[in-house]
Amino acid sequence: MPPAAETSKSRDVADTPTLNEVLQENVRLKNSLEALERENSILKEQLTETQASLGQLYMASKRQEEPKPVEKLSRRPQPPPFLIRARSPSSDEIVEIPEPPRKKQKQRETFTATPATTQEQIHPQVKTSNPIRNPDSAPSSSRAEGSSRPRPVSPGLEPTSGKVKPVGQLPKISTPLPPKVSIKLSPSERKRTEKINDGPRIAKTKGSTEREGEYLSDDAASSAASSTSSVVMLKASPKEDKPKPRIKVKAKDVFILPDDTVKLYLKSAPTLKITPRPLNIQVPRKFLRLAYGGSDQQFLQFIQDDMNPSGPVQRRLVFPVLDLNPAMPSQPGEPGLVFASRHELLSNPPWTLFCKLSSTTPAVWHYLGEYTNVLCGKMTAGQFKSQTLVVRKEWAKLVLKKKAFDVYVSMRARIALRKTGAIPVDDKKVEDDLINAEMTAIKQKAGIPLTEEDIISAFSNGDEGIDIIRMTCVMYDHTFANDMKAKFANYDSLVAADDRKKNEQGRGKDSATKSTTAPKRQAKKAKAQSQIQSDSSEVEDESQSDAAMPRDSDEEFVASPRNIAGPSRRPRRTIRIKPVLADDAEV
């Protein structure tokens, strides 16, 4: 029995590595399955969007194939609308209604082709159109009784018996104003449906059509401009008048939160309904700098109170990008999420939010509104590990390179101190002192070296995490939007003025450099001349004195050439400064 027990125990110990490998393989397969499920859900969403886009393209092609009747407006006075009698569907009474558009067009052509001496009357009982001459002229001959030619009767009219009244006794027909028709465009099916409402006829002018067409889609705006005298009011659906992002962001290149997590964070952040409709204005950041001041290269930008068109308060602007924040707001009034550990966004609300909707050059930014920001969560270790390697490396590079902001420098300092084992410590004050010292060393490029793998490991273990901030729209500043629209019309002049200012500053800097350099050179030259004169005068005084020169004096090197050249009362100035050369030669 004892040997059997020992054999069983040894067999269990031998199987332990195999069991561990099996467990690790199960964990790896489970992670792979989760990744495949996420990729499958993403592909399903892309397939749904593609099908919707194909459906819209198919409907658009169908609409383009349908011929659109073009009505040429004539300068001649138009006749009053022709009326016909028809039986009311609700009662048996006969009421007068406008004729269909095709008959109306034919009758207009007949009216313009008829001479001015004839008039067109509608028989009140027979309902046939007969041209009758002026009352002064003789009446037209009637149709022969035996004629086999049938009397022309308009289609859809009910002939009745009666006599034709003369022109002078025609009944006065009151022309009611056409009713107002409202047509809505649906994004899935753009078929026009007329809805008759009570109200006076409102004729649109060309200017009003252009102003209303500014917020319509291309098809709606073109149709509204083609019929300027129509009473049809076009109203675009809320989904069509919103500019859609045109940046193609790959799912493997951005940090993606699970849908249930995003919905949980945005559950208490509703979409703001903006009235009147927001402006679709997109401007480059250089325009914002030239028009309102501030920097156009930073994540945050500030407009001082004297440059703010909405009032004497400082305006704070924020410019997140969709590449790093795919859940951020992209339409005016929408809520969203951004990844940022800079807590400046949490104070001094509201913040003016801009979003870059396209990847054009130069980049343009769309004004979304005024937002308040709240810290709603932190990126977990599981969320970070579920991202692709490209995304994890991008965040690691961000932490390694961001040395201008203490929040990222302190994060790097903590990771470095954990790597060396310096933290954590029991004393919080000592730990803070160590972190501050490492931050100072990092800013001076003398910190503990780190790699991208160290940063990725810290995020994957949950030691560090990026904050998640929820942005909620509280208002849309139409004053600021209209001011941007008005100033953006003169953007070229702002750029030209900025270029002139830079050129003037460059010329002024060059002249200032020359003016400061010339006096320095003159002073240096004068100082050298005075030094030469002082040196020569000292040498002259020494040569003319009666005191005996020492044997190692420089005068020995000067006296010998003077004796050879002949007697001289005063040595030349050039000769008197040669003791310096003699010193060099002696050495």
Coordinates of C-alpha atoms in Angstrom, one line a residue:
M1 CA 0.0 0.0 0.0
P2 CA 2.7 2.6 0.8
P3 CA 4.4 2.2 -2.5
A4 CA 1.1 2.6 -4.3
A5 CA 0.5 5.9 -2.5
E6 CA 4.0 7.1 -3.4
T7 CA 3.4 6.2 -7.0
S8 CA 0.1 8.1 -7.2
K9 CA 1.7 11.2 -5.6
S10 CA 4.6 11.2 -8.0
R11 CA 2.2 10.8 -10.9
D12 CA 0.2 13.9 -9.7
V13 CA 3.4 16.0 -9.5
A14 CA 4.4 14.9 -12.9
D15 CA 1.1 16.0 -14.4
T16 CA 1.1 19.4 -12.9
P17 CA 3.0 21.1 -15.8
T18 CA 0.7 19.5 -18.3
L19 CA -2.3 20.8 -16.4
N20 CA -0.8 24.3 -16.2
E21 CA -0.2 24.3 -20.0
V22 CA -3.7 23.1 -20.6
L23 CA -5.1 25.9 -18.4
Q24 CA -3.0 28.5 -20.2
E25 CA -4.1 27.2 -23.5
N26 CA -7.7 27.4 -22.4
V27 CA -7.2 31.0 -21.3
R28 CA -5.5 31.9 -24.6
L29 CA -8.3 30.3 -26.6
K30 CA -10.9 32.1 -24.6
N31 CA -9.3 35.4 -25.3
S32 CA -9.0 34.6 -29.0
L33 CA -12.7 33.7 -29.0
E34 CA -13.6 37.0 -27.4
A35 CA -11.5 38.9 -29.9
L36 CA -13.2 37.0 -32.8
E37 CA -16.6 37.8 -31.4
R38 CA -15.8 41.5 -31.1
E39 CA -14.5 41.5 -34.7
N40 CA -17.6 39.7 -35.8
S41 CA -19.8 42.3 -34.2
I42 CA -17.8 45.0 -35.9
L43 CA -18.1 43.4 -39.3
K44 CA -21.9 43.0 -38.8
E45 CA -22.2 46.7 -38.1
Q46 CA -20.1 47.6 -41.1
L47 CA -22.3 45.2 -43.2
T48 CA -25.4 47.0 -42.0
E49 CA -24.0 50.4 -42.8
T50 CA -22.9 49.2 -46.2
Q51 CA -26.4 47.9 -47.0
A52 CA -27.9 51.1 -45.8
S53 CA -25.6 53.1 -48.0
L54 CA -26.3 50.9 -51.0
G55 CA -30.0 51.3 -50.5
Q56 CA -29.6 55.1 -50.4
L57 CA -27.5 55.0 -53.6
Y58 CA -30.1 52.9 -55.3
M59 CA -33.0 55.3 -54.4
A60 CA -30.9 58.2 -55.5
S61 CA -30.2 56.6 -58.9
K62 CA -33.9 55.9 -59.3
R63 CA -34.8 59.5 -58.6
Q64 CA -32.2 60.7 -61.1
E65 CA -33.6 58.4 -63.8
E66 CA -37.1 59.9 -63.3
P67 CA -37.6 62.9 -65.6
K68 CA -38.3 66.1 -63.8
P69 CA -40.7 68.5 -65.5
V70 CA -39.2 71.9 -66.0
E71 CA -41.7 74.7 -66.1
K72 CA -40.5 77.9 -67.9
L73 CA -41.8 81.0 -66.3
S74 CA -43.4 83.4 -68.8
R75 CA -43.3 87.2 -68.4
R76 CA -46.8 87.5 -69.8
P77 CA -49.6 87.8 -67.3
Q78 CA -50.8 84.3 -66.3
P79 CA -54.5 83.5 -66.4
P80 CA -56.4 82.7 -63.3
P81 CA -56.4 79.0 -62.2
F82 CA -58.9 76.9 -64.2
L83 CA -61.5 75.2 -62.1
I84 CA -63.5 72.0 -62.7
R85 CA -66.5 70.6 -60.9
A86 CA -66.1 67.2 -59.3
R87 CA -68.1 65.2 -56.8
S88 CA -66.9 65.4 -53.2
P89 CA -65.8 62.0 -51.7
S90 CA -67.3 62.9 -48.3
S91 CA -70.7 64.1 -49.7
D92 CA -72.7 64.0 -52.9
E93 CA -72.2 67.7 -53.5
I94 CA -70.4 69.0 -56.5
V95 CA -67.5 71.3 -55.6
E96 CA -65.0 73.4 -57.6
I97 CA -61.4 72.2 -57.4
P98 CA -58.2 73.2 -59.4
E99 CA -57.5 71.1 -62.5
P100 CA -54.6 68.6 -62.6
P101 CA -51.2 70.1 -63.4
R102 CA -51.0 68.6 -66.9
K103 CA -54.4 70.0 -68.0
K104 CA -53.4 73.3 -66.5
Q105 CA -50.2 73.4 -68.5
K106 CA -52.1 72.6 -71.8
Q107 CA -54.7 75.3 -71.1
R108 CA -51.9 77.9 -70.3
E109 CA -50.4 77.2 -73.7
T110 CA -53.8 77.6 -75.3
F111 CA -54.3 80.9 -73.5
T112 CA -51.0 82.3 -74.7
A113 CA -51.7 81.2 -78.3
T114 CA -55.2 82.7 -78.4
P115 CA -55.5 86.2 -79.9
A116 CA -56.3 89.1 -77.6
T117 CA -59.6 89.7 -79.3
T118 CA -61.0 86.3 -78.1
Q119 CA -61.8 85.2 -74.6
E120 CA -62.1 81.8 -73.2
Q121 CA -65.1 80.9 -71.1
I122 CA -66.1 77.8 -69.3
H123 CA -69.6 76.7 -69.9
P124 CA -71.2 76.6 -66.4
Q125 CA -73.4 73.6 -67.3
V126 CA -71.8 71.7 -70.3
K127 CA -68.2 72.4 -69.1
T128 CA -66.6 72.8 -72.5
S129 CA -64.1 75.4 -73.5
N130 CA -65.5 77.5 -76.5
P131 CA -63.7 80.6 -77.8
I132 CA -66.3 83.4 -78.1
R133 CA -65.5 86.6 -80.0
N134 CA -66.1 90.1 -78.8
P135 CA -69.7 91.2 -78.1
D136 CA -69.5 93.8 -80.9
S137 CA -68.7 91.2 -83.6
A138 CA -71.2 88.8 -85.0
P139 CA -71.8 85.5 -83.2
S140 CA -70.1 82.5 -84.5
S141 CA -72.0 80.0 -86.6
S142 CA -73.4 77.1 -84.8
R143 CA -72.6 73.5 -85.6
A144 CA -74.8 71.9 -88.3
E145 CA -77.5 69.6 -87.0
G146 CA -76.7 66.8 -89.3
S147 CA -73.0 66.9 -88.6
S148 CA -71.6 63.5 -87.6
R149 CA -68.6 65.2 -85.8
P150 CA -69.0 64.7 -82.0
R151 CA -68.9 67.6 -79.7
P152 CA -65.6 67.7 -77.8
V153 CA -66.0 67.1 -74.2
S154 CA -63.2 67.4 -71.6
P155 CA -62.3 64.1 -69.9
G156 CA -63.6 63.7 -66.4
L157 CA -66.4 66.3 -66.9
E158 CA -70.1 65.7 -66.5
P159 CA -72.1 67.1 -69.4
T160 CA -75.5 68.6 -68.5
S161 CA -78.2 70.2 -70.5
G162 CA -78.5 74.0 -70.7
K163 CA -77.9 77.0 -72.7
V164 CA -74.7 79.0 -73.1
K165 CA -74.7 82.3 -71.4
P166 CA -73.3 85.3 -73.2
V167 CA -70.0 86.8 -72.2
G168 CA -71.5 89.8 -70.4
Q169 CA -73.5 87.5 -68.1
L170 CA -70.6 85.2 -67.1
P171 CA -70.8 84.3 -63.4
K172 CA -68.0 85.7 -61.2
I173 CA -65.8 82.9 -60.0
S174 CA -63.9 83.5 -56.8
T175 CA -60.4 82.2 -56.9
P176 CA -59.4 80.8 -53.5
L177 CA -55.7 80.9 -52.6
P178 CA -54.0 77.5 -52.9
P179 CA -53.4 75.8 -49.6
K180 CA -50.0 75.6 -48.0
V181 CA -48.3 72.3 -48.6
S182 CA -45.6 70.9 -46.3
I183 CA -43.3 68.2 -47.7
K184 CA -40.9 66.3 -45.6
L185 CA -37.9 64.4 -47.0
S186 CA -37.2 61.0 -45.5
P187 CA -33.6 59.7 -45.6
S188 CA -34.7 56.2 -46.6
E189 CA -37.5 57.1 -49.0
R190 CA -37.5 60.6 -50.5
K191 CA -41.0 60.5 -52.0
R192 CA -42.8 63.8 -51.7
T193 CA -46.2 63.6 -50.0
E194 CA -48.5 66.6 -49.9
K195 CA -50.3 67.5 -46.8
I196 CA -53.0 70.2 -47.2
N197 CA -53.2 72.6 -44.3
D198 CA -55.4 75.6 -43.8
G199 CA -53.7 78.9 -44.3
P200 CA -53.0 81.7 -46.7
R201 CA -50.7 81.2 -49.7
I202 CA -47.2 82.3 -49.0
A203 CA -45.1 82.9 -52.1
K204 CA -41.4 82.4 -51.6
T205 CA -38.8 84.8 -53.0
K206 CA -35.4 83.8 -54.3
G207 CA -33.6 85.1 -51.3
S208 CA -35.8 83.2 -48.8
T209 CA -35.4 80.0 -50.8
E210 CA -31.6 80.4 -50.7
R211 CA -31.6 81.0 -46.9
E212 CA -33.8 78.0 -46.2
G213 CA -31.9 75.9 -48.7
E214 CA -28.7 76.5 -46.7
Y215 CA -29.6 73.8 -44.3
L216 CA -31.2 71.4 -46.7
S217 CA -29.6 68.5 -48.6
D218 CA -28.3 69.0 -52.1
D219 CA -31.4 67.5 -53.8
A220 CA -33.8 69.5 -51.6
A221 CA -32.0 72.8 -52.1
S222 CA -31.9 72.4 -55.8
S223 CA -35.6 71.6 -56.1
A224 CA -36.4 74.6 -53.9
A225 CA -34.3 76.9 -56.0
S226 CA -35.9 75.7 -59.3
S227 CA -39.4 76.5 -58.1
T228 CA -39.1 79.9 -56.5
S229 CA -42.8 80.8 -57.0
S230 CA -44.0 77.6 -55.4
V231 CA -45.8 77.4 -52.1
V232 CA -44.1 74.1 -51.2
M233 CA -42.0 74.3 -48.1
L234 CA -39.2 71.8 -47.9
K235 CA -38.0 70.5 -44.5
A236 CA -35.1 68.2 -44.2
S237 CA -35.1 65.4 -41.8
P238 CA -32.9 65.7 -38.7
K239 CA -30.6 63.0 -40.0
E240 CA -29.9 64.7 -43.3
D241 CA -29.0 68.2 -42.2
K242 CA -26.3 66.9 -39.9
P243 CA -22.7 66.8 -41.3
K244 CA -21.5 63.3 -41.1
P245 CA -17.8 62.5 -40.2
R246 CA -15.8 61.8 -43.3
I247 CA -12.7 60.5 -41.6
K248 CA -12.1 56.8 -42.3
V249 CA -11.0 55.5 -38.9
K250 CA -9.8 51.9 -38.8
A251 CA -11.1 49.9 -35.9
K252 CA -7.7 48.5 -35.2
D253 CA -6.1 52.0 -34.9
V254 CA -8.4 53.5 -32.2
F255 CA -9.3 52.8 -28.6
I256 CA -12.8 51.2 -28.6
L257 CA -14.9 50.8 -25.6
P258 CA -17.6 48.1 -25.4
D259 CA -21.0 49.3 -26.5
D260 CA -22.6 48.5 -23.2
T261 CA -19.9 50.5 -21.4
V262 CA -20.5 53.5 -23.6
K263 CA -24.3 53.3 -23.1
L264 CA -23.8 53.1 -19.4
Y265 CA -21.6 56.2 -19.2
L266 CA -24.0 58.2 -21.5
K267 CA -27.2 57.0 -19.9
S268 CA -27.6 60.3 -17.9
A269 CA -26.5 62.6 -20.8
P270 CA -29.3 63.4 -23.2
T271 CA -29.0 65.0 -26.6
L272 CA -29.7 68.7 -26.6
K273 CA -32.4 69.8 -29.0
I274 CA -31.1 73.0 -30.6
T275 CA -33.6 75.7 -31.8
P276 CA -33.1 77.4 -34.1
R277 CA -31.1 74.9 -36.2
P278 CA -27.3 74.9 -35.7
L279 CA -25.1 76.3 -38.4
N280 CA -23.0 73.9 -40.5
I281 CA -19.8 76.0 -40.4
Q282 CA -16.4 74.4 -40.5
V283 CA -13.3 76.5 -40.1
P284 CA -9.5 75.9 -39.9
R285 CA -7.8 76.5 -36.6
K286 CA -5.6 79.2 -38.2
F287 CA -8.8 81.2 -38.7
L288 CA -9.7 80.9 -35.1
R289 CA -6.2 82.2 -34.1
L290 CA -6.3 85.1 -36.5
A291 CA -9.9 86.1 -35.7
Y292 CA -10.0 85.6 -31.9
G293 CA -6.4 85.0 -30.8
G294 CA -4.9 82.1 -28.9
S295 CA -2.8 79.2 -30.0
D296 CA -3.7 76.9 -32.9
Q297 CA -1.4 74.1 -32.0
Q298 CA -2.6 73.0 -28.6
F299 CA -5.3 70.7 -27.3
L300 CA -6.9 73.7 -25.5
Q301 CA -7.3 77.2 -26.8
F302 CA -8.4 80.3 -24.9
I303 CA -10.2 83.4 -26.3
Q304 CA -9.8 86.5 -24.1
D305 CA -12.8 88.4 -22.9
D306 CA -12.2 91.4 -25.2
M307 CA -12.2 89.1 -28.3
N308 CA -15.3 87.0 -27.3
P309 CA -18.3 88.1 -29.4
S310 CA -20.8 86.6 -26.8
G311 CA -19.7 88.8 -23.9
P312 CA -16.7 90.0 -21.8
V313 CA -15.8 86.5 -20.5
Q314 CA -13.0 84.2 -21.3
R315 CA -14.0 81.4 -23.8
R316 CA -12.3 78.0 -23.4
L317 CA -12.0 75.8 -26.5
V318 CA -11.2 72.1 -26.7
F319 CA -10.1 70.2 -29.8
P320 CA -10.2 66.4 -29.3
V321 CA -9.8 64.1 -32.4
L322 CA -11.8 61.1 -33.5
D323 CA -8.7 59.0 -34.0
L324 CA -8.1 58.8 -30.2
N325 CA -11.7 59.4 -29.1
P326 CA -14.1 57.5 -31.3
A327 CA -16.9 57.9 -28.8
M328 CA -16.6 61.7 -28.7
P329 CA -19.5 63.9 -29.9
S330 CA -19.6 64.4 -33.6
Q331 CA -22.9 66.4 -34.1
P332 CA -24.1 69.6 -32.4
G333 CA -25.9 68.8 -29.2
E334 CA -24.8 65.1 -28.9
P335 CA -23.1 63.8 -25.8
G336 CA -19.9 61.7 -25.9
L337 CA -16.8 60.4 -24.2
V338 CA -13.1 61.5 -24.4
F339 CA -10.0 60.0 -22.9
A340 CA -8.0 62.6 -21.1
S341 CA -6.2 62.8 -17.8
R342 CA -5.9 66.6 -17.9
H343 CA -8.4 67.7 -15.3
E344 CA -8.6 71.3 -16.6
L345 CA -11.7 70.2 -18.6
L346 CA -13.5 69.5 -15.3
S347 CA -13.5 73.1 -14.1
N348 CA -14.7 76.5 -15.4
P349 CA -17.6 75.3 -17.6
P350 CA -18.8 75.6 -20.3
W351 CA -16.2 74.5 -22.8
T352 CA -16.6 75.2 -26.5
L353 CA -16.2 71.9 -28.4
F354 CA -14.9 71.5 -31.9
C355 CA -14.7 68.3 -33.9
K356 CA -12.6 67.5 -37.0
L357 CA -15.0 65.7 -39.4
S358 CA -12.7 65.2 -42.4
S359 CA -9.1 64.5 -43.2
T360 CA -8.7 67.3 -45.7
T361 CA -5.7 69.6 -45.8
P362 CA -5.8 72.1 -44.2
A363 CA -7.9 70.5 -41.5
V364 CA -11.3 72.1 -40.7
W365 CA -13.2 71.9 -37.5
H366 CA -16.9 71.9 -36.9
Y367 CA -18.5 73.9 -34.0
L368 CA -20.7 71.5 -31.9
G369 CA -21.7 73.7 -28.9
E370 CA -21.0 74.5 -25.3
Y371 CA -20.3 71.5 -23.1
T372 CA -19.9 70.6 -19.4
N373 CA -17.5 67.8 -18.5
V374 CA -17.6 65.2 -15.7
L375 CA -15.2 62.5 -14.8
C376 CA -17.2 59.3 -15.2
G377 CA -14.7 56.5 -15.1
K378 CA -11.2 55.2 -15.7
M379 CA -9.8 52.8 -18.3
T380 CA -9.5 49.4 -16.8
A381 CA -6.8 46.8 -17.3
G382 CA -9.2 44.5 -19.2
Q383 CA -10.3 47.3 -21.5
F384 CA -6.7 48.2 -22.3
K385 CA -5.6 44.5 -22.9
S386 CA -8.5 44.0 -25.3
Q387 CA -7.2 46.7 -27.6
T388 CA -4.9 46.0 -30.6
L389 CA -1.1 46.2 -30.3
V390 CA -1.2 49.4 -32.5
V391 CA -3.5 51.2 -30.0
R392 CA -1.5 50.1 -27.0
K393 CA 1.8 51.3 -28.5
E394 CA 0.2 54.7 -29.4
W395 CA -0.8 55.3 -25.8
A396 CA 2.6 54.2 -24.6
K397 CA 4.3 56.7 -27.0
L398 CA 1.9 59.4 -25.7
V399 CA 2.9 58.9 -22.1
L400 CA 6.6 58.7 -23.0
K401 CA 6.6 61.9 -25.1
K402 CA 4.2 64.2 -23.2
K403 CA 6.6 66.1 -21.0
A404 CA 4.7 69.5 -21.0
F405 CA 1.9 68.3 -18.7
D406 CA 2.4 67.1 -15.2
V407 CA -0.3 64.5 -15.3
Y408 CA 1.5 62.4 -17.9
V409 CA 5.0 63.2 -16.4
S410 CA 3.8 62.0 -13.0
M411 CA 2.3 58.8 -14.6
R412 CA 5.7 58.1 -16.2
A413 CA 7.5 58.8 -12.9
R414 CA 5.3 56.4 -11.0
I415 CA 5.9 53.7 -13.6
A416 CA 9.7 54.2 -13.4
L417 CA 9.8 54.1 -9.6
R418 CA 7.7 50.9 -9.5
K419 CA 10.1 49.4 -12.0
T420 CA 13.1 50.1 -9.7
G421 CA 11.1 49.1 -6.6
A422 CA 11.3 52.5 -5.0
I423 CA 7.5 52.7 -4.5
P424 CA 5.1 51.9 -3.0
V425 CA 6.2 52.9 0.5
D426 CA 4.2 53.2 3.7
D427 CA 4.8 56.9 4.2
K428 CA 2.7 58.8 1.6
K429 CA 4.8 62.0 2.0
V430 CA 8.0 60.2 1.2
E431 CA 6.4 58.6 -1.9
D432 CA 5.2 62.0 -3.1
D433 CA 8.7 63.4 -2.6
L434 CA 10.2 60.6 -4.7
I435 CA 7.6 61.1 -7.4
N436 CA 8.3 64.9 -7.5
A437 CA 12.0 64.3 -7.7
E438 CA 11.6 61.9 -10.6
M439 CA 9.3 64.3 -12.4
T440 CA 12.0 67.0 -12.1
A441 CA 14.6 64.6 -13.5
I442 CA 12.3 63.6 -16.4
K443 CA 11.8 67.2 -17.4
Q444 CA 15.6 67.7 -17.3
K445 CA 16.0 64.5 -19.5
A446 CA 17.7 62.7 -16.6
G447 CA 15.0 60.3 -15.5
I448 CA 14.9 56.6 -15.2
P449 CA 14.9 55.2 -18.8
L450 CA 11.6 53.5 -19.8
T451 CA 10.4 51.6 -22.9
E452 CA 7.0 51.2 -24.5
E453 CA 6.8 47.7 -23.1
D454 CA 7.1 49.2 -19.5
I455 CA 4.2 51.6 -20.2
I456 CA 2.1 48.8 -21.7
S457 CA 2.8 46.5 -18.8
A458 CA 1.7 49.2 -16.3
F459 CA -1.6 49.7 -18.1
S460 CA -2.2 46.0 -18.6
N461 CA -1.6 45.3 -14.8
G462 CA -4.0 48.1 -13.8
D463 CA -1.2 50.2 -12.1
E464 CA -2.1 53.2 -14.3
G465 CA -5.2 54.2 -16.3
I466 CA -6.5 57.0 -18.5
D467 CA -9.5 58.9 -17.2
I468 CA -12.8 58.8 -19.1
I469 CA -14.6 62.2 -19.3
R470 CA -18.3 62.5 -20.3
M471 CA -19.2 65.6 -22.3
T472 CA -22.7 66.9 -22.2
C473 CA -24.0 69.8 -24.4
V474 CA -25.8 72.5 -22.4
M475 CA -26.3 75.2 -25.1
Y476 CA -25.5 76.2 -28.6
D477 CA -24.1 79.8 -28.9
H478 CA -25.7 81.1 -32.1
T479 CA -24.0 84.5 -31.5
F480 CA -20.5 82.9 -31.7
A481 CA -21.5 80.8 -34.7
N482 CA -22.9 83.7 -36.7
D483 CA -19.8 85.8 -35.8
M484 CA -17.5 83.0 -37.1
K485 CA -19.6 82.8 -40.3
A486 CA -19.4 86.6 -40.9
K487 CA -15.6 86.7 -40.2
F488 CA -14.8 83.6 -42.2
A489 CA -16.1 85.4 -45.3
N490 CA -13.0 87.7 -44.9
Y491 CA -10.5 84.8 -44.1
D492 CA -8.3 85.7 -47.1
S493 CA -7.9 89.3 -45.9
L494 CA -7.0 88.1 -42.4
V495 CA -4.3 85.8 -43.8
A496 CA -2.9 88.6 -46.0
A497 CA -2.8 91.0 -43.0
D498 CA -1.0 88.4 -40.9
D499 CA 1.6 87.8 -43.7
R500 CA 2.2 91.6 -43.9
K501 CA 2.6 91.8 -40.2
K502 CA 5.1 89.0 -40.2
N503 CA 7.1 90.6 -43.0
E504 CA 7.2 94.0 -41.2
Q505 CA 8.3 92.3 -38.0
G506 CA 11.0 90.5 -40.0
R507 CA 12.3 93.7 -41.5
G508 CA 12.2 95.5 -38.1
K509 CA 14.1 92.7 -36.5
D510 CA 16.8 92.8 -39.2
S511 CA 17.2 96.6 -38.9
A512 CA 17.3 96.3 -35.1
T513 CA 20.0 93.6 -35.3
K514 CA 22.1 95.9 -37.6
S515 CA 21.6 98.9 -35.4
T516 CA 22.7 97.0 -32.3
T517 CA 25.6 95.3 -34.0
A518 CA 27.1 98.5 -35.5
P519 CA 27.6 100.3 -32.2
K520 CA 29.1 97.2 -30.6
R521 CA 31.6 97.0 -33.5
Q522 CA 32.5 100.7 -33.2
A523 CA 32.9 100.5 -29.5
K524 CA 35.1 97.4 -29.8
K525 CA 37.2 99.2 -32.5
A526 CA 37.6 102.4 -30.3
K527 CA 38.5 100.3 -27.3
A528 CA 41.3 98.6 -29.4
Q529 CA 42.6 101.9 -30.6
S530 CA 42.7 103.3 -27.0
Q531 CA 44.4 100.2 -25.8
I532 CA 47.1 100.6 -28.5
Q533 CA 47.6 104.2 -27.7
S534 CA 47.9 103.5 -23.9
D535 CA 50.4 100.7 -24.6
S536 CA 52.6 102.9 -26.8
S537 CA 52.5 105.8 -24.4
E538 CA 53.7 103.5 -21.6
V539 CA 56.5 102.2 -23.7
E540 CA 57.6 105.7 -24.7
D541 CA 57.7 106.9 -21.1
E542 CA 59.8 103.9 -20.1
S543 CA 62.3 104.5 -22.9
Q544 CA 62.8 108.1 -22.1
S545 CA 63.3 107.6 -18.4
D546 CA 66.9 107.6 -16.9
A547 CA 66.2 104.4 -14.9
A548 CA 68.2 101.4 -15.7
M549 CA 66.3 98.6 -17.5
P550 CA 66.5 95.1 -16.1
R551 CA 68.4 92.5 -18.1
D552 CA 65.3 90.5 -18.9
S553 CA 63.3 93.5 -20.0
D554 CA 61.6 93.7 -23.4
E555 CA 63.6 96.9 -24.1
E556 CA 66.6 94.9 -25.0
F557 CA 64.8 93.5 -28.1
V558 CA 63.8 97.0 -29.1
A559 CA 67.0 98.8 -28.4
S560 CA 69.2 96.8 -30.8
P561 CA 67.3 97.5 -34.0
R562 CA 67.1 101.2 -32.9
N563 CA 71.0 101.4 -32.6
I564 CA 71.4 99.8 -36.0
A565 CA 68.9 102.0 -37.7
G566 CA 70.5 105.2 -36.4
P567 CA 69.7 107.7 -33.7
S568 CA 66.1 108.7 -33.2
R569 CA 64.5 110.9 -30.6
R570 CA 61.2 109.1 -30.5
P571 CA 60.7 105.6 -31.7
R572 CA 57.8 104.8 -34.0
R573 CA 54.6 103.8 -32.6
T574 CA 54.6 100.5 -34.4
I575 CA 58.0 99.7 -32.9
R576 CA 56.9 100.4 -29.4
I577 CA 54.1 97.7 -29.4
K578 CA 56.5 94.9 -30.5
P579 CA 57.4 93.8 -27.0
V580 CA 54.3 91.6 -27.1
L581 CA 55.8 89.8 -30.1
A582 CA 59.1 89.6 -28.3
D583 CA 57.4 87.8 -25.4
D584 CA 56.0 85.3 -27.8
A585 CA 59.3 84.8 -29.5
E586 CA 61.0 84.3 -26.2
V587 CA 58.6 81.7 -25.0

